[in-house]
Amino acid sequence: MKAHDGMYIGGEWRAAAGTDTIAVVDPADEQVIAHVPAGIAEDVDAAVFAAHEAFPAWAATPPAERASRIAALRDVLVARKDEIAETVTAELGAPLQFSQMVHAGVPILVAGSYAELAASYAFEEKVGNSTVYAEPVGVVGAITPWNYPLHQIVAKVAPALAAGCTVVLKPAEDTPLTAQLFAEAVYEAGIPAGVFNLVTGLGTVAGQALAAHPGVDLVSFTGSTAVGKQIGATAGAAVKRVALELGGKSANVILPSADLAKAVGVGIANVMGNSGQTCSAWTRMLVHTSQYDEAVTLAAEAAAKYGDRIGPLVNAKQHARVRGYIEKGVAEGARLVAGGPEAPRERGYFVSPTVFADVTPEMTIAQEEIFGPVVSIIRYEDEDEALRIANGTVYGLAGAVWAADDAEAVAFARRMDTGQVDINGGRFNPLAPFGGYKQSGVGRELGAHGLSEYLQTKSLQF
Ligand code: NAP
Ligand code: MG
């Protein structure tokens, strides 16, 4: 695979400060497909400096002009969507069709939405005898994970640019090629030098240097809750703005009046897409006791049908971790009805679509984020119990509710401690704010809420 051996800083590919590299591995066959430079503190310094230099002019660029640059970026992503999908498939392992539809398709929608929002957002309003301005926060340090490698970049960079901020990105070490492609797209879109900068590298080196850099005004992080807590603490100590999109353990609540087959089928597909590596995945399926056995049969069938269509997990560490969780589920007394801990193929980091029945709410597999193709089916006796179970984790990122009519589902969803809920299989909306309650995070991404994260408020009185 094509790879750059430098960092994208100040509008050009510059030699890395150090000599170490990161090997990029195709998780489907465990082959090394490319190397990228492993950034160090000097690279981060140079990138933050470039972003800082570019900030005043970009912040002063009229929103309509920023909007047209973001629209140009969207157009480049459209023109290069096949290459993007192939790159994501090569380094993440997602099946090509999923990469085309989701990994390449969603960032196009999100970039398009910010081209429109940049042009239409009220960056200035009158409040009594004051004029209130929404001004860009400054230099953004963006740290992204590998599970939706382009979406998570665009969900930070597009609103930051719309707001008038400049950005330094440290992408996940497992998926740097998609990030390099994005940097090429930024260049092709004519976004001015220094407005977007890329430093590839390890989280513990380049990521930490970026999060702690005094020249960064806002840190936007997506990833594990463990690293998010550290980043939040570092940012807090420096009185720096921070946005955290962390883990989840979302509930798919199937009320007795729902279309059971549909709710179970969509629920299984929701988890198996991207091999379960989705922070908002509905990994706990909550079913009324009267329908429990039927739901288990339907779920096992749906998971078995997935079989070979599922991609591998991203790396050997995740592979071992997910299989360890499956073993733990068995050890704690849950009943395997599909899949299991055995690797289904000799090569590649594959895990079979796995379904557990007889899961109780306090089991490890019902509490911790597994980040693999594993669904736990939990029984409830009445709605109050379903709500207690749904709300009974440290997380609160997403969820689903199914009922005969939307009003019944909405009434339940309003009682859930979670940031986003799909009602009766509701469709993805790129303008809907996404983010967590409780330990799932701080702040929101997407839409106008996502844009406002990158703005700060100034009032002038007359
Ligand atoms: P992670 O370590 O939190 O990675 C997220 C990003 O943070 C990566 O760019 C990572 O770099 C960087 N990073 C790591 N340590 C850092 C530090 N001390 N300071 C600054 N940046 C740092 O997540 P992971 O290790 O890839 O995955 C572990 C678990 O996290 C998964 O099993 C899953 O439960 C959860 N996860 C959640 C999401 C989500 O969307 N909420 C996404 C991915 C993973 P490196 O790539 O070099 O580690
Ligand atoms: Mg990590």
XYZ file of N, CA, C and O and ligand atoms in Angstrom, residues 22 143-148 152 170-174 201-209 211 221-228 230-231 245-248 277-280 315 317-318 321 369-371 395 397, ligand 1:
248
model
N 6.285 2.772 12.166
C 5.225 1.867 12.613
C 4.866 0.981 11.428
O 4.648 1.482 10.318
N -7.228 13.452 18.587
C -6.654 12.110 18.751
C -7.759 11.109 18.461
O -8.812 11.130 19.110
N -7.525 10.265 17.450
C -8.617 9.407 16.967
C -8.246 7.927 17.035
O -7.079 7.564 16.985
N -9.273 7.065 17.124
C -9.053 5.622 17.163
C -9.128 5.016 15.767
O -9.288 5.726 14.776
N -9.057 3.691 15.719
C -8.969 2.972 14.442
C -10.287 2.420 13.970
O -10.392 1.965 12.845
N -11.332 2.420 14.819
C -12.511 1.613 14.464
C -13.362 2.211 13.346
O -13.939 1.484 12.552
N -13.446 3.555 13.287
C -14.047 4.223 12.115
C -13.027 5.275 11.686
O -13.196 6.468 11.960
N -14.072 9.228 12.217
C -13.691 9.911 13.452
C -12.780 11.111 13.187
O -12.793 12.081 13.949
N -3.500 13.336 15.517
C -2.712 12.127 15.789
C -3.684 10.955 15.641
O -4.476 10.666 16.530
N -3.638 10.246 14.498
C -4.557 9.120 14.294
C -4.037 7.864 14.989
O -2.895 7.815 15.426
N -4.881 6.837 15.040
C -4.492 5.565 15.667
C -3.313 4.943 14.925
O -3.214 5.024 13.701
N -2.453 4.296 15.663
C -1.275 3.653 15.046
C -1.682 2.536 14.092
O -0.939 2.215 13.168
N -2.859 1.925 14.307
C -3.291 0.819 13.445
C -3.822 1.282 12.091
O -3.855 0.492 11.149
N 1.924 8.368 14.742
C 2.785 7.925 15.842
C 2.016 7.167 16.900
O 0.810 6.929 16.766
N 2.722 6.819 17.954
C 2.127 6.066 19.056
C 1.390 6.997 20.007
O 1.822 8.136 20.236
N 0.317 6.463 20.600
C -0.453 7.257 21.554
C 0.368 7.701 22.740
O 0.284 8.853 23.187
N 1.189 6.787 23.250
C 1.961 7.094 24.457
C 3.106 8.077 24.188
O 3.680 8.616 25.132
N 3.422 8.307 22.921
C 4.495 9.260 22.592
C 3.873 10.506 21.930
O 3.739 11.549 22.562
N 3.472 10.358 20.666
C 2.942 11.518 19.942
C 1.605 11.983 20.523
O 1.347 13.189 20.646
N 0.742 11.022 20.895
C -0.575 11.380 21.437
C -0.436 12.146 22.742
O -1.068 13.191 22.939
N 0.403 11.618 23.602
C 0.596 12.268 24.901
C 1.212 13.655 24.734
O 0.811 14.605 25.418
N 2.187 13.779 23.827
C 2.825 15.084 23.596
C 1.797 16.093 23.078
O 1.821 17.271 23.457
N -1.598 15.985 23.558
C -2.590 16.290 24.598
C -2.027 17.256 25.637
O -2.756 18.073 26.197
N -10.761 13.959 21.854
C -10.272 12.576 21.891
C -11.422 11.595 21.692
O -12.487 11.758 22.281
N -11.207 10.575 20.895
C -12.126 9.438 20.823
C -11.316 8.174 21.060
O -10.265 7.989 20.432
N -11.791 7.320 21.957
C -11.076 6.078 22.232
C -11.537 5.469 23.533
O -12.696 5.616 23.924
N -10.616 4.810 24.203
C -10.975 4.064 25.410
C -11.198 5.002 26.592
O -10.620 6.092 26.668
N -12.017 4.547 27.516
C -12.290 5.340 28.715
C -11.019 5.493 29.547
O -10.788 6.563 30.120
N -10.162 4.468 29.567
C -8.927 4.548 30.360
C -8.048 5.709 29.876
O -7.595 6.531 30.686
N -7.811 5.792 28.573
C -6.976 6.886 28.039
C -7.729 8.217 28.146
O -7.139 9.253 28.462
N -9.043 8.181 27.936
C -9.846 9.407 28.040
C -9.739 10.059 29.415
O -9.667 11.286 29.531
N -7.182 9.915 31.432
C -5.851 10.558 31.517
C -5.852 11.886 30.767
O -5.320 12.884 31.241
N -6.437 11.869 29.576
C -6.435 13.079 28.754
C -7.278 14.171 29.417
O -6.882 15.339 29.445
N -14.992 11.308 23.544
C -15.966 10.312 23.062
C -15.418 8.963 23.459
O -14.443 8.499 22.867
N -16.019 8.325 24.459
C -15.407 7.137 25.031
C -16.224 5.879 24.754
O -16.946 5.805 23.772
N -16.115 4.927 25.619
C -16.716 3.625 25.347
C -18.216 3.576 25.557
O -18.856 4.571 25.910
N -18.769 2.386 25.342
C -20.202 2.198 25.532
C -20.528 0.752 25.829
O -19.688 -0.150 25.679
N -16.777 -3.658 16.469
C -15.847 -2.609 16.904
C -16.496 -1.234 16.711
O -16.016 -0.396 15.956
N -17.620 -1.050 17.395
C -18.383 0.190 17.289
C -18.704 0.631 18.702
O -19.294 -0.151 19.463
N -18.317 1.849 19.072
C -18.510 2.254 20.476
C -19.989 2.299 20.843
O -20.356 2.051 21.973
N -20.852 2.597 19.848
C -22.278 2.717 20.138
C -23.035 1.405 19.925
O -24.264 1.393 19.987
N -6.426 -6.030 15.355
C -5.043 -6.449 15.624
C -5.016 -7.642 16.580
O -6.052 -8.062 17.110
N -3.833 -7.919 19.547
C -4.173 -7.606 20.932
C -5.696 -7.631 21.129
O -6.199 -8.212 22.094
N -6.413 -7.015 20.213
C -7.882 -7.008 20.315
C -8.424 -8.427 20.148
O -9.414 -8.796 20.779
N -7.968 -10.149 23.367
C -8.818 -9.531 24.373
C -10.275 -9.988 24.230
O -10.926 -10.374 25.202
N -16.949 -3.120 28.064
C -16.963 -2.990 26.608
C -16.041 -4.057 26.021
O -14.849 -4.082 26.302
N -16.601 -4.939 25.187
C -15.817 -6.049 24.632
C -15.146 -5.630 23.324
O -14.024 -6.010 23.037
N -15.830 -4.831 22.524
C -15.313 -4.361 21.232
C -15.038 -5.507 20.273
O -14.011 -5.565 19.595
N -21.560 3.234 31.555
C -21.624 3.890 30.255
C -23.016 4.457 29.946
O -23.990 4.115 30.599
N -23.771 5.683 26.115
C -23.498 6.295 24.808
C -24.696 6.221 23.871
O -25.052 7.211 23.229
P -6.963 3.898 22.834
O -5.649 3.444 23.320
O -7.820 4.704 23.736
O -6.721 4.662 21.442
C -7.351 5.820 20.969
C -6.341 6.841 20.489
O -5.629 7.394 21.610
C -5.257 6.280 19.576
O -4.889 7.257 18.636
C -4.151 6.005 20.557
O -2.897 5.831 19.975
C -4.231 7.225 21.430
N -3.590 7.099 22.738
C -3.315 5.951 23.425
N -2.728 6.246 24.591
C -2.615 7.601 24.659
C -2.110 8.515 25.623
N -1.589 8.087 26.782
N -2.168 9.838 25.363
C -2.708 10.281 24.223
N -3.194 9.472 23.259
C -3.168 8.148 23.486
O -7.812 2.637 22.386
P -7.218 1.244 21.853
O -6.035 0.805 22.666
O -6.983 1.366 20.421
O -8.457 0.287 22.141
C -8.643 -0.271 23.433
C -10.110 -0.316 23.798
O -10.669 0.992 23.714
C -11.005 -1.131 22.878
O -11.021 -2.470 23.202
C -12.339 -0.485 23.076
O -12.956 -0.994 24.220
C -12.001 0.958 23.314
N -12.174 1.792 22.096
C -13.231 2.620 22.026
C -13.403 3.406 20.902
C -14.554 4.350 20.770
O -14.895 4.743 19.665
N -15.170 4.779 21.845
C -12.512 3.340 19.840
C -11.408 2.490 19.938
C -11.262 1.736 21.078
P -2.464 4.323 19.594
O -3.198 4.019 18.357
O -0.985 4.392 19.392
O -2.858 3.447 20.757
